[in-house]
Amino acid sequence: MIVVHRFHIEPTKEQEQKLFQTLALCRRLYNAALKQREICYRQRGKPPSCTVQKNELPALKKELPEYKQVNAQVLQDCLQRLDNAFERFFGGLAGYPHYKDQVHYRSFTYPQADKQDHFKKPGYIYLPKIGYVKMKAHFEFDSGKVNRINVKYHNGKWYVNLTSEIQEAEAVEIVNKVGIDVGLLTFAVLSDGTKIDNPKYFHKSERKLARLQRQFSRKKKGSNNREKAKAKVTRLHDKIANQRKDFLHKTSYGIVQKYDLIAVEGLSVKNMIKNHHLSKSIADAGWGKFISYLEYKCLKYGKKFVKVPPGGTSQTCICGAHVPKDLSIRVHNCPECGLIADRDVVSAMVILQRAS
Ligand SMILES: [Zn+2]
């Protein structure tokens, strides 16, 4: 199973200059390779293949020595990226490849990161031709498994996306089981009665975001102050996104450590967002991400992950009786078996029951 971890990096001024230069040179190469394909196609009815273009890189370095400052793998990947764009186009999955301006060329990739030790120095990542760049890994990851490093510039900050392949662990014996119900009022409720709330700082950040957005909309269009206000809004957006990911990682890790079988409802989060006026809080809650984090952590630690058929979990009792209730009724009270409990806890119990 392939996973991607994103961490913030803090290049020095000098390193940042090199990073920007790498982006600029890659972008130039990408656009030149696209142009070459178009010219050859017009002249000979056949564009050069990706391999042909890759084989021309040494000649390019002779002609334009500045390209020696970019890692060879990175340049190869840049041409591969163009080839992939064409493949998507011919496969009907995307439009015709565009020439890229600065705004749309924001990352480059070391495609064979496993060939070199990039994580020898604690707190740093080694990026060939750039140097040891300070990296904040806000959770533990298996650096030996990283096989691809993508460096990205986003909203004034630098990040690395580390791709690794997680080996599935051998299945553990199933002793403890849990069902999880995701909700709007509480982030998630477990069948053992545990309630997981959205962290308080989400609300704090959200209020701050609303305030910044109001300030932004009051600024005159095209003014410097408006740009500044916009930058503030994006920065906070990023901060909230990172806080949320952190929360989702920690929460899913805790559950996977504690339980051997984890059952969730196979909700179509996408459809819920489309159809619901509560779309914002659903998207904010990040359930889709949460469920995918649970799933890959289960694989990693040999735990069993089960998605049960959705629907009706809030209207059913574990005894099988139909117990209808609308959203305002918070307590489940079964007339048949007499079970009285929090409605979300009962839903989580029903989810677990469906998985067993
Ligand atoms: Zn019942």
Short mmCIF file of C-alpha atoms and ligand atoms in Angstrom, two decimals:
data_model
loop_
_atom_site.label_atom_id
_atom_site.label_comp_id
_atom_site.label_asym_id
_atom_site.label_seq_id
_atom_site.Cartn_x
_atom_site.Cartn_y
_atom_site.Cartn_z
CA MET A 1 0.00 0.00 0.00
CA ILE A 2 1.36 3.40 -0.99
CA VAL A 3 1.27 6.27 1.48
CA VAL A 4 2.41 9.86 1.26
CA HIS A 5 3.58 11.89 4.24
CA ARG A 6 3.86 15.65 3.93
CA PHE A 7 6.30 17.59 6.08
CA HIS A 8 7.27 21.23 6.27
CA ILE A 9 10.90 22.06 5.41
CA GLU A 10 12.81 25.19 6.32
CA PRO A 11 15.51 25.94 3.75
CA THR A 12 18.14 28.59 4.43
CA LYS A 13 18.09 31.69 2.23
CA GLU A 14 20.78 30.18 0.04
CA GLN A 15 18.98 26.84 -0.22
CA GLU A 16 15.73 28.58 -1.04
CA GLN A 17 17.43 30.34 -3.93
CA LYS A 18 18.57 26.97 -5.24
CA LEU A 19 15.06 25.56 -4.82
CA PHE A 20 13.54 28.41 -6.80
CA GLN A 21 16.22 28.02 -9.45
CA THR A 22 15.49 24.31 -9.72
CA LEU A 23 11.80 25.04 -10.18
CA ALA A 24 12.52 27.64 -12.83
CA LEU A 25 14.90 25.37 -14.75
CA CYS A 26 12.51 22.42 -14.58
CA ARG A 27 9.69 24.57 -15.82
CA ARG A 28 11.82 25.79 -18.74
CA LEU A 29 12.74 22.22 -19.58
CA TYR A 30 9.11 21.11 -19.40
CA ASN A 31 7.97 23.87 -21.74
CA ALA A 32 10.88 23.29 -24.13
CA ALA A 33 10.15 19.56 -24.25
CA LEU A 34 6.48 20.27 -24.96
CA LYS A 35 7.48 22.64 -27.76
CA GLN A 36 9.90 20.06 -29.20
CA ARG A 37 7.11 17.50 -29.30
CA GLU A 38 4.80 19.91 -31.11
CA ILE A 39 7.42 20.98 -33.67
CA CYS A 40 8.46 17.40 -34.44
CA TYR A 41 4.85 16.38 -34.73
CA ARG A 42 4.18 19.13 -37.27
CA GLN A 43 7.34 18.43 -39.26
CA ARG A 44 7.48 14.65 -39.15
CA GLY A 45 4.05 13.60 -37.97
CA LYS A 46 5.59 11.92 -34.95
CA PRO A 47 6.75 13.47 -31.67
CA PRO A 48 9.93 12.25 -29.94
CA SER A 49 9.38 9.67 -27.23
CA CYS A 50 10.10 10.37 -23.60
CA THR A 51 13.20 8.16 -23.76
CA VAL A 52 14.57 10.11 -26.71
CA GLN A 53 14.04 13.34 -24.81
CA LYS A 54 15.69 11.91 -21.70
CA ASN A 55 18.70 10.81 -23.75
CA GLU A 56 19.17 14.40 -24.90
CA LEU A 57 19.70 15.66 -21.36
CA PRO A 58 23.53 15.30 -21.35
CA ALA A 59 23.72 17.37 -24.55
CA LEU A 60 21.44 19.95 -22.99
CA LYS A 61 23.77 20.25 -19.98
CA LYS A 62 26.68 20.96 -22.31
CA GLU A 63 24.76 23.65 -24.10
CA LEU A 64 23.20 25.17 -20.98
CA PRO A 65 25.61 24.58 -18.07
CA GLU A 66 23.12 25.93 -15.52
CA TYR A 67 21.33 22.59 -15.86
CA LYS A 68 24.30 20.92 -14.17
CA GLN A 69 23.02 22.49 -10.97
CA VAL A 70 19.90 20.34 -11.08
CA ASN A 71 19.94 16.69 -10.04
CA ALA A 72 19.83 14.37 -13.07
CA GLN A 73 16.95 12.31 -11.64
CA VAL A 74 14.93 15.47 -11.12
CA LEU A 75 15.38 16.46 -14.77
CA GLN A 76 14.38 12.98 -15.92
CA ASP A 77 11.29 13.15 -13.77
CA CYS A 78 10.41 16.53 -15.26
CA LEU A 79 10.31 14.95 -18.75
CA GLN A 80 8.42 11.98 -17.35
CA ARG A 81 5.83 14.39 -15.98
CA LEU A 82 5.23 15.75 -19.47
CA ASP A 83 4.93 12.22 -20.86
CA ASN A 84 2.40 11.36 -18.15
CA ALA A 85 0.42 14.47 -19.06
CA PHE A 86 0.27 13.29 -22.68
CA GLU A 87 -0.71 9.82 -21.60
CA ARG A 88 -3.59 11.22 -19.57
CA PHE A 89 -4.59 13.34 -22.56
CA PHE A 90 -4.57 10.40 -25.01
CA GLY A 91 -6.39 8.27 -22.46
CA GLY A 92 -9.16 10.87 -22.36
CA LEU A 93 -8.49 11.59 -18.69
CA ALA A 94 -7.26 15.16 -19.08
CA GLY A 95 -7.06 18.02 -21.54
CA TYR A 96 -4.11 18.79 -23.81
CA PRO A 97 -0.92 19.53 -21.79
CA HIS A 98 -0.42 23.23 -21.09
CA TYR A 99 2.68 25.33 -21.14
CA LYS A 100 3.39 26.04 -17.48
CA ASP A 101 3.77 29.46 -15.93
CA GLN A 102 5.35 30.04 -12.52
CA VAL A 103 2.06 29.63 -10.70
CA HIS A 104 1.44 26.19 -12.19
CA TYR A 105 4.91 24.74 -11.81
CA ARG A 106 5.50 24.47 -8.11
CA SER A 107 7.19 21.18 -7.45
CA PHE A 108 9.94 18.82 -8.51
CA THR A 109 10.63 15.20 -7.68
CA TYR A 110 13.48 12.85 -6.82
CA PRO A 111 11.91 9.69 -8.25
CA GLN A 112 14.41 7.17 -6.84
CA ALA A 113 14.86 8.27 -3.27
CA ASP A 114 15.54 4.72 -2.11
CA LYS A 115 18.90 4.77 -3.91
CA GLN A 116 20.34 7.20 -1.40
CA ASP A 117 20.07 7.82 2.33
CA HIS A 118 18.24 11.10 2.65
CA PHE A 119 17.62 10.91 6.38
CA LYS A 120 21.07 10.37 7.91
CA LYS A 121 21.03 13.65 9.78
CA PRO A 122 18.28 13.89 12.41
CA GLY A 123 15.92 16.83 11.83
CA TYR A 124 17.10 17.22 8.23
CA ILE A 125 16.38 15.84 4.80
CA TYR A 126 19.13 15.56 2.23
CA LEU A 127 18.09 16.91 -1.16
CA PRO A 128 20.82 16.29 -3.77
CA LYS A 129 22.17 19.55 -5.28
CA ILE A 130 20.35 21.53 -2.58
CA GLY A 131 21.87 20.20 0.63
CA TYR A 132 20.69 19.20 4.11
CA VAL A 133 17.42 21.05 4.59
CA LYS A 134 15.81 21.39 8.00
CA MET A 135 12.66 19.25 8.16
CA LYS A 136 9.95 19.17 10.80
CA ALA A 137 8.58 15.64 10.95
CA HIS A 138 5.61 16.11 13.26
CA PHE A 139 5.02 12.37 13.53
CA GLU A 140 7.17 9.30 13.21
CA PHE A 141 7.61 7.72 9.82
CA ASP A 142 9.72 4.90 8.45
CA SER A 143 12.45 6.80 6.59
CA GLY A 144 13.91 3.58 5.17
CA LYS A 145 10.75 2.99 3.16
CA VAL A 146 10.68 6.36 1.38
CA ASN A 147 11.18 5.82 -2.33
CA ARG A 148 10.13 9.14 -3.81
CA ILE A 149 10.58 12.73 -2.65
CA ASN A 150 8.51 15.53 -4.06
CA VAL A 151 9.51 19.09 -3.10
CA LYS A 152 6.69 21.60 -3.26
CA TYR A 153 6.34 25.34 -2.86
CA HIS A 154 2.88 26.25 -1.59
CA ASN A 155 1.57 29.54 -0.18
CA GLY A 156 5.02 30.87 0.58
CA LYS A 157 6.22 27.70 2.27
CA TRP A 158 8.24 24.65 1.27
CA TYR A 159 7.10 21.08 1.82
CA VAL A 160 8.25 17.60 1.00
CA ASN A 161 5.84 14.80 0.08
CA LEU A 162 7.47 11.52 0.99
CA THR A 163 6.06 8.48 -0.78
CA SER A 164 6.63 5.07 0.73
CA GLU A 165 5.32 1.61 0.28
CA ILE A 166 3.95 0.11 3.48
CA GLN A 167 4.28 -3.63 3.79
CA GLU A 168 1.20 -5.27 5.18
CA ALA A 169 1.96 -6.73 8.58
CA GLU A 170 0.96 -10.26 9.49
CA ALA A 171 -2.52 -10.36 10.97
CA VAL A 172 -2.68 -10.27 14.76
CA GLU A 173 -5.11 -12.37 16.74
CA ILE A 174 -8.39 -10.53 17.11
CA VAL A 175 -9.18 -9.91 20.76
CA ASN A 176 -10.53 -6.39 21.02
CA LYS A 177 -13.07 -5.12 18.54
CA VAL A 178 -14.57 -1.69 18.01
CA GLY A 179 -17.19 -0.05 15.82
CA ILE A 180 -16.86 3.62 14.95
CA ASP A 181 -19.66 6.00 14.11
CA VAL A 182 -18.67 9.35 12.67
CA GLY A 183 -20.98 12.21 13.49
CA LEU A 184 -21.56 15.89 13.22
CA LEU A 185 -21.95 16.80 16.87
CA THR A 186 -19.03 14.65 17.97
CA PHE A 187 -16.19 13.83 15.61
CA ALA A 188 -16.50 10.10 16.27
CA VAL A 189 -18.17 7.78 18.74
CA LEU A 190 -16.84 4.31 19.55
CA SER A 191 -18.93 1.26 20.42
CA ASP A 192 -17.13 1.13 23.81
CA GLY A 193 -18.79 4.47 24.64
CA THR A 194 -15.75 6.68 23.99
CA LYS A 195 -16.55 10.02 22.41
CA ILE A 196 -13.93 11.85 20.40
CA ASP A 197 -14.60 15.55 20.09
CA ASN A 198 -13.18 17.87 17.51
CA PRO A 199 -10.28 19.65 19.20
CA LYS A 200 -11.19 23.01 20.72
CA TYR A 201 -8.56 24.85 18.72
CA PHE A 202 -10.49 24.07 15.54
CA HIS A 203 -13.27 26.38 16.67
CA LYS A 204 -10.78 29.00 17.74
CA SER A 205 -9.00 28.84 14.39
CA GLU A 206 -12.32 28.90 12.56
CA ARG A 207 -13.46 32.05 14.35
CA LYS A 208 -10.13 33.66 13.53
CA LEU A 209 -10.48 32.58 9.92
CA ALA A 210 -13.95 34.13 9.67
CA ARG A 211 -12.56 37.38 11.07
CA LEU A 212 -9.63 37.44 8.64
CA GLN A 213 -11.96 36.71 5.75
CA ARG A 214 -14.18 39.64 6.72
CA GLN A 215 -11.12 41.89 6.90
CA PHE A 216 -10.00 40.66 3.50
CA SER A 217 -13.35 41.31 1.83
CA ARG A 218 -13.42 44.88 3.16
CA LYS A 219 -10.08 45.78 1.55
CA LYS A 220 -10.09 47.62 -1.76
CA LYS A 221 -9.65 45.41 -4.83
CA GLY A 222 -6.15 45.53 -6.25
CA SER A 223 -4.72 47.23 -3.17
CA ASN A 224 -1.57 46.13 -1.36
CA ASN A 225 -3.47 45.68 1.86
CA ARG A 226 -5.85 43.31 0.16
CA GLU A 227 -2.93 41.14 -0.96
CA LYS A 228 -1.58 41.14 2.59
CA ALA A 229 -4.97 40.19 4.01
CA LYS A 230 -5.27 37.42 1.45
CA ALA A 231 -1.87 36.03 2.42
CA LYS A 232 -3.00 35.97 6.06
CA VAL A 233 -6.12 34.01 5.14
CA THR A 234 -4.13 31.40 3.14
CA ARG A 235 -1.57 31.01 5.91
CA LEU A 236 -4.27 30.32 8.47
CA HIS A 237 -6.00 27.92 6.05
CA ASP A 238 -2.76 25.95 5.84
CA LYS A 239 -2.34 25.99 9.59
CA ILE A 240 -5.86 24.63 10.11
CA ALA A 241 -5.28 21.92 7.50
CA ASN A 242 -2.08 20.85 9.26
CA GLN A 243 -3.73 20.88 12.68
CA ARG A 244 -6.51 18.71 11.32
CA LYS A 245 -4.13 16.18 9.77
CA ASP A 246 -2.20 16.00 12.99
CA PHE A 247 -5.39 15.35 14.93
CA LEU A 248 -6.51 12.67 12.45
CA HIS A 249 -3.15 10.90 12.60
CA LYS A 250 -3.02 10.86 16.39
CA THR A 251 -6.65 9.79 16.76
CA SER A 252 -6.43 6.98 14.22
CA TYR A 253 -3.11 5.79 15.68
CA GLY A 254 -4.62 5.59 19.18
CA ILE A 255 -7.56 3.49 17.98
CA VAL A 256 -5.41 1.12 15.92
CA GLN A 257 -3.09 0.55 18.89
CA LYS A 258 -6.00 -0.33 21.15
CA TYR A 259 -8.16 -2.51 18.89
CA ASP A 260 -7.55 -5.51 16.63
CA LEU A 261 -10.70 -5.24 14.56
CA ILE A 262 -12.03 -1.86 13.51
CA ALA A 263 -15.38 -1.49 11.79
CA VAL A 264 -16.62 1.66 10.08
CA GLU A 265 -19.62 2.44 7.96
CA GLY A 266 -18.79 2.55 4.24
CA LEU A 267 -20.15 6.07 3.92
CA SER A 268 -19.95 7.85 0.66
CA VAL A 269 -18.58 11.04 2.10
CA LYS A 270 -18.48 12.64 -1.34
CA ASN A 271 -22.21 12.20 -1.84
CA MET A 272 -22.94 13.48 1.62
CA ILE A 273 -21.01 16.65 0.91
CA LYS A 274 -22.90 17.14 -2.34
CA ASN A 275 -26.33 16.62 -0.88
CA HIS A 276 -26.12 18.25 2.47
CA HIS A 277 -26.35 21.83 3.64
CA LEU A 278 -24.03 20.86 6.45
CA SER A 279 -21.36 20.30 3.82
CA LYS A 280 -18.83 22.61 5.43
CA SER A 281 -18.68 20.87 8.75
CA ILE A 282 -18.63 17.47 7.08
CA ALA A 283 -15.72 18.45 4.89
CA ASP A 284 -14.03 20.03 7.90
CA ALA A 285 -14.44 16.97 9.99
CA GLY A 286 -12.22 15.16 7.49
CA TRP A 287 -13.94 11.80 7.81
CA GLY A 288 -12.74 10.55 4.45
CA LYS A 289 -9.16 11.18 5.49
CA PHE A 290 -9.76 9.69 8.92
CA ILE A 291 -11.11 6.48 7.43
CA SER A 292 -8.20 6.18 4.99
CA TYR A 293 -5.70 6.80 7.83
CA LEU A 294 -7.40 4.06 9.87
CA GLU A 295 -7.27 1.71 6.92
CA TYR A 296 -3.56 2.10 6.19
CA LYS A 297 -2.60 1.97 9.86
CA CYS A 298 -4.58 -1.27 10.19
CA LEU A 299 -2.59 -2.75 7.29
CA LYS A 300 0.63 -1.55 8.81
CA TYR A 301 -0.03 -3.10 12.22
CA GLY A 302 -1.79 -6.28 11.10
CA LYS A 303 -5.19 -5.19 12.37
CA LYS A 304 -8.44 -6.02 10.64
CA PHE A 305 -10.31 -3.17 8.98
CA VAL A 306 -13.92 -3.69 7.93
CA LYS A 307 -16.19 -1.35 6.01
CA VAL A 308 -19.78 -2.39 6.61
CA PRO A 309 -22.73 -1.64 4.31
CA PRO A 310 -24.05 1.81 5.17
CA GLY A 311 -27.58 2.81 5.96
CA GLY A 312 -29.97 2.42 8.83
CA THR A 313 -27.35 2.09 11.54
CA SER A 314 -28.98 4.92 13.49
CA GLN A 315 -32.47 3.41 13.19
CA THR A 316 -31.65 -0.11 14.33
CA CYS A 317 -31.05 -1.74 17.70
CA ILE A 318 -28.43 -4.42 18.29
CA CYS A 319 -31.32 -6.77 19.05
CA GLY A 320 -32.45 -6.26 15.45
CA ALA A 321 -35.50 -4.15 16.27
CA HIS A 322 -36.30 -1.10 14.15
CA VAL A 323 -36.03 1.99 16.37
CA PRO A 324 -36.78 5.06 14.24
CA LYS A 325 -35.59 8.44 15.50
CA ASP A 326 -34.85 11.78 13.85
CA LEU A 327 -31.64 13.77 14.40
CA SER A 328 -33.05 15.67 17.39
CA ILE A 329 -33.49 12.51 19.47
CA ARG A 330 -30.16 11.80 21.12
CA VAL A 331 -31.11 8.74 23.17
CA HIS A 332 -31.81 5.32 21.79
CA ASN A 333 -34.59 3.61 23.69
CA CYS A 334 -35.47 0.17 22.36
CA PRO A 335 -39.05 -0.93 23.08
CA GLU A 336 -38.17 -4.57 22.41
CA CYS A 337 -35.00 -5.33 24.39
CA GLY A 338 -35.04 -2.29 26.65
CA LEU A 339 -31.58 -0.99 25.66
CA ILE A 340 -31.24 2.67 26.59
CA ALA A 341 -28.05 4.38 25.44
CA ASP A 342 -26.62 7.30 23.53
CA ARG A 343 -27.83 7.01 19.93
CA ASP A 344 -24.33 7.34 18.42
CA VAL A 345 -22.91 4.67 20.71
CA VAL A 346 -25.70 2.31 19.62
CA SER A 347 -24.93 3.13 15.96
CA ALA A 348 -21.29 2.25 16.58
CA MET A 349 -22.40 -1.02 18.22
CA VAL A 350 -24.59 -1.84 15.20
CA ILE A 351 -21.64 -1.10 12.89
CA LEU A 352 -19.45 -3.47 14.90
CA GLN A 353 -22.18 -6.10 14.86
CA ARG A 354 -22.42 -5.90 11.05
CA ALA A 355 -18.67 -6.55 10.83
CA SER A 356 -18.67 -9.62 13.02
ZN ZN B 1 -33.30 -3.69 21.12
#
